[in-house]
PDB file of C-alpha atoms in Angstrom:
ATOM      1  CA  MET A   1      15.081  15.052 -13.407  1.00 52.00           C
ATOM      2  CA  PRO A   2      12.102  17.052 -12.045  1.00 64.00           C
ATOM      3  CA  GLU A   3      10.803  16.122  -8.582  1.00 66.00           C
ATOM      4  CA  HIS A   4       7.386  14.837  -9.786  1.00 64.00           C
ATOM      5  CA  ALA A   5       8.551  13.190 -13.043  1.00 66.00           C
ATOM      6  CA  TRP A   6       7.959   9.569 -11.982  1.00 67.00           C
ATOM      7  CA  PHE A   7       4.935   8.020 -13.717  1.00 71.00           C
ATOM      8  CA  PRO A   8       4.897   4.243 -13.142  1.00 73.00           C
ATOM      9  CA  PHE A   9       2.661   3.407 -16.141  1.00 78.00           C
ATOM     10  CA  GLY A  10       3.384   6.329 -18.437  1.00 79.00           C
ATOM     11  CA  GLY A  11       0.604   8.343 -19.958  1.00 77.00           C
ATOM     12  CA  GLY A  12      -1.110   9.296 -23.157  1.00 78.00           C
ATOM     13  CA  PRO A  13      -1.351   7.009 -26.177  1.00 81.00           C
ATOM     14  CA  ARG A  14       1.726   5.008 -25.126  1.00 82.00           C
ATOM     15  CA  ALA A  15       0.587   4.203 -21.615  1.00 82.00           C
ATOM     16  CA  CYS A  16       1.314   0.727 -20.293  1.00 87.00           C
ATOM     17  CA  LEU A  17      -1.202  -1.865 -21.522  1.00 88.00           C
ATOM     18  CA  GLY A  18      -0.938  -3.792 -18.260  1.00 90.00           C
ATOM     19  CA  ALA A  19      -1.634  -0.840 -15.942  1.00 88.00           C
ATOM     20  CA  ARG A  20      -5.191  -1.886 -15.009  1.00 90.00           C
ATOM     21  CA  PHE A  21      -4.151  -5.500 -14.477  1.00 94.00           C
ATOM     22  CA  ALA A  22      -1.250  -4.400 -12.248  1.00 92.00           C
ATOM     23  CA  LEU A  23      -3.538  -2.215 -10.114  1.00 91.00           C
ATOM     24  CA  VAL A  24      -6.141  -4.989  -9.729  1.00 95.00           C
ATOM     25  CA  GLU A  25      -3.410  -7.496  -8.885  1.00 96.00           C
ATOM     26  CA  ALA A  26      -1.924  -5.128  -6.274  1.00 94.00           C
ATOM     27  CA  ALA A  27      -5.349  -4.698  -4.628  1.00 96.00           C
ATOM     28  CA  LEU A  28      -5.805  -8.494  -4.564  1.00 97.00           C
ATOM     29  CA  VAL A  29      -2.380  -9.039  -2.983  1.00 96.00           C
ATOM     30  CA  LEU A  30      -3.103  -6.409  -0.321  1.00 93.00           C
ATOM     31  CA  ALA A  31      -6.491  -8.009   0.436  1.00 94.00           C
ATOM     32  CA  VAL A  32      -4.913 -11.450   0.909  1.00 94.00           C
ATOM     33  CA  LEU A  33      -2.143 -10.028   3.118  1.00 91.00           C
ATOM     34  CA  ALA A  34      -4.707  -8.122   5.200  1.00 90.00           C
ATOM     35  CA  GLN A  35      -6.560 -11.398   5.821  1.00 92.00           C
ATOM     36  CA  ARG A  36      -3.435 -13.255   6.920  1.00 93.00           C
ATOM     37  CA  PHE A  37      -1.595 -10.621   8.946  1.00 92.00           C
ATOM     38  CA  HIS A  38      -2.261  -7.857  11.476  1.00 91.00           C
ATOM     39  CA  LEU A  39      -0.330  -4.597  11.491  1.00 86.00           C
ATOM     40  CA  ASP A  40       0.139  -3.122  14.976  1.00 87.00           C
ATOM     41  CA  SER A  41       1.267   0.498  14.824  1.00 82.00           C
ATOM     42  CA  GLY A  42       1.202   1.278  18.527  1.00 77.00           C
ATOM     43  CA  SER A  43      -0.827   3.920  20.288  1.00 73.00           C
ATOM     44  CA  GLU A  44       0.636   7.065  18.681  1.00 78.00           C
ATOM     45  CA  ARG A  45      -1.259   8.680  15.825  1.00 82.00           C
ATOM     46  CA  ALA A  46       0.889   9.622  12.848  1.00 81.00           C
ATOM     47  CA  GLY A  47       0.680  13.167  11.528  1.00 87.00           C
ATOM     48  CA  VAL A  48      -0.274  13.528   7.868  1.00 89.00           C
ATOM     49  CA  PHE A  49       1.279  15.801   5.250  1.00 87.00           C
ATOM     50  CA  PRO A  50      -1.066  16.560   2.313  1.00 85.00           C
ATOM     51  CA  GLY A  51       1.011  16.555  -0.880  1.00 79.00           C
ATOM     52  CA  LEU A  52       0.300  14.908  -4.223  1.00 79.00           C
ATOM     53  CA  THR A  53      -0.656  11.965  -2.011  1.00 82.00           C
ATOM     54  CA  LEU A  54      -1.071  11.812   1.768  1.00 85.00           C
ATOM     55  CA  GLN A  55       2.215  11.078   3.512  1.00 88.00           C
ATOM     56  CA  PRO A  56       3.138  10.628   7.173  1.00 88.00           C
ATOM     57  CA  THR A  57       5.062  13.566   8.624  1.00 89.00           C
ATOM     58  CA  GLY A  58       7.661  11.210  10.101  1.00 86.00           C
ATOM     59  CA  PRO A  59       8.552   7.534  10.368  1.00 87.00           C
ATOM     60  CA  VAL A  60       5.737   5.149  11.280  1.00 85.00           C
ATOM     61  CA  LEU A  61       6.947   2.104  13.211  1.00 87.00           C
ATOM     62  CA  ALA A  62       4.765  -1.002  13.066  1.00 86.00           C
ATOM     63  CA  THR A  63       4.881  -4.700  13.912  1.00 90.00           C
ATOM     64  CA  LEU A  64       3.567  -7.340  11.540  1.00 88.00           C
ATOM     65  CA  ARG A  65       2.132 -10.497  13.114  1.00 91.00           C
ATOM     66  CA  ALA A  66       0.353 -13.517  11.671  1.00 92.00           C
ATOM     67  CA  ALA A  67      -3.393 -13.671  12.185  1.00 88.00           C
ATOM     68  CA  GLY A  68      -4.565 -16.644  14.208  1.00 79.00           C
ATOM     69  CA  PRO A  69      -7.345 -19.052  13.139  1.00 72.00           C
ATOM     70  CA  HIS A  70      -9.817 -17.217  15.390  1.00 63.00           C
ATOM     71  CA  ASP A  71      -8.965 -13.913  13.656  1.00 62.00           C
ATOM     72  CA  GLY A  72     -10.221 -15.106  10.268  1.00 55.00           C
ATOM     73  CA  GLY A  73      -6.704 -15.645   8.942  1.00 50.00           C
ATOM     74  CA  ALA A  74      -5.246 -18.596   7.068  1.00 49.00           C
ATOM     75  CA  ARG A  75      -4.992 -21.861   8.979  1.00 46.00           C
TER      76      ARG A  75
END
């Protein structure tokens, strides 16, 4: 299988009918999670590798913590 052969929704006339819905739903889920949680990645800046998409040059360690009521998160 070629390295860049993965297409999650296919393409052309037989592309997935639910592709737009899935992308909107994913954005909504990320928005809700961003309201309820904080992601602390430490003080180091991650290097970026420009490929088909931007990728970190190495592992990025982070801590996920619940947002408090004063942070605008869920109560």
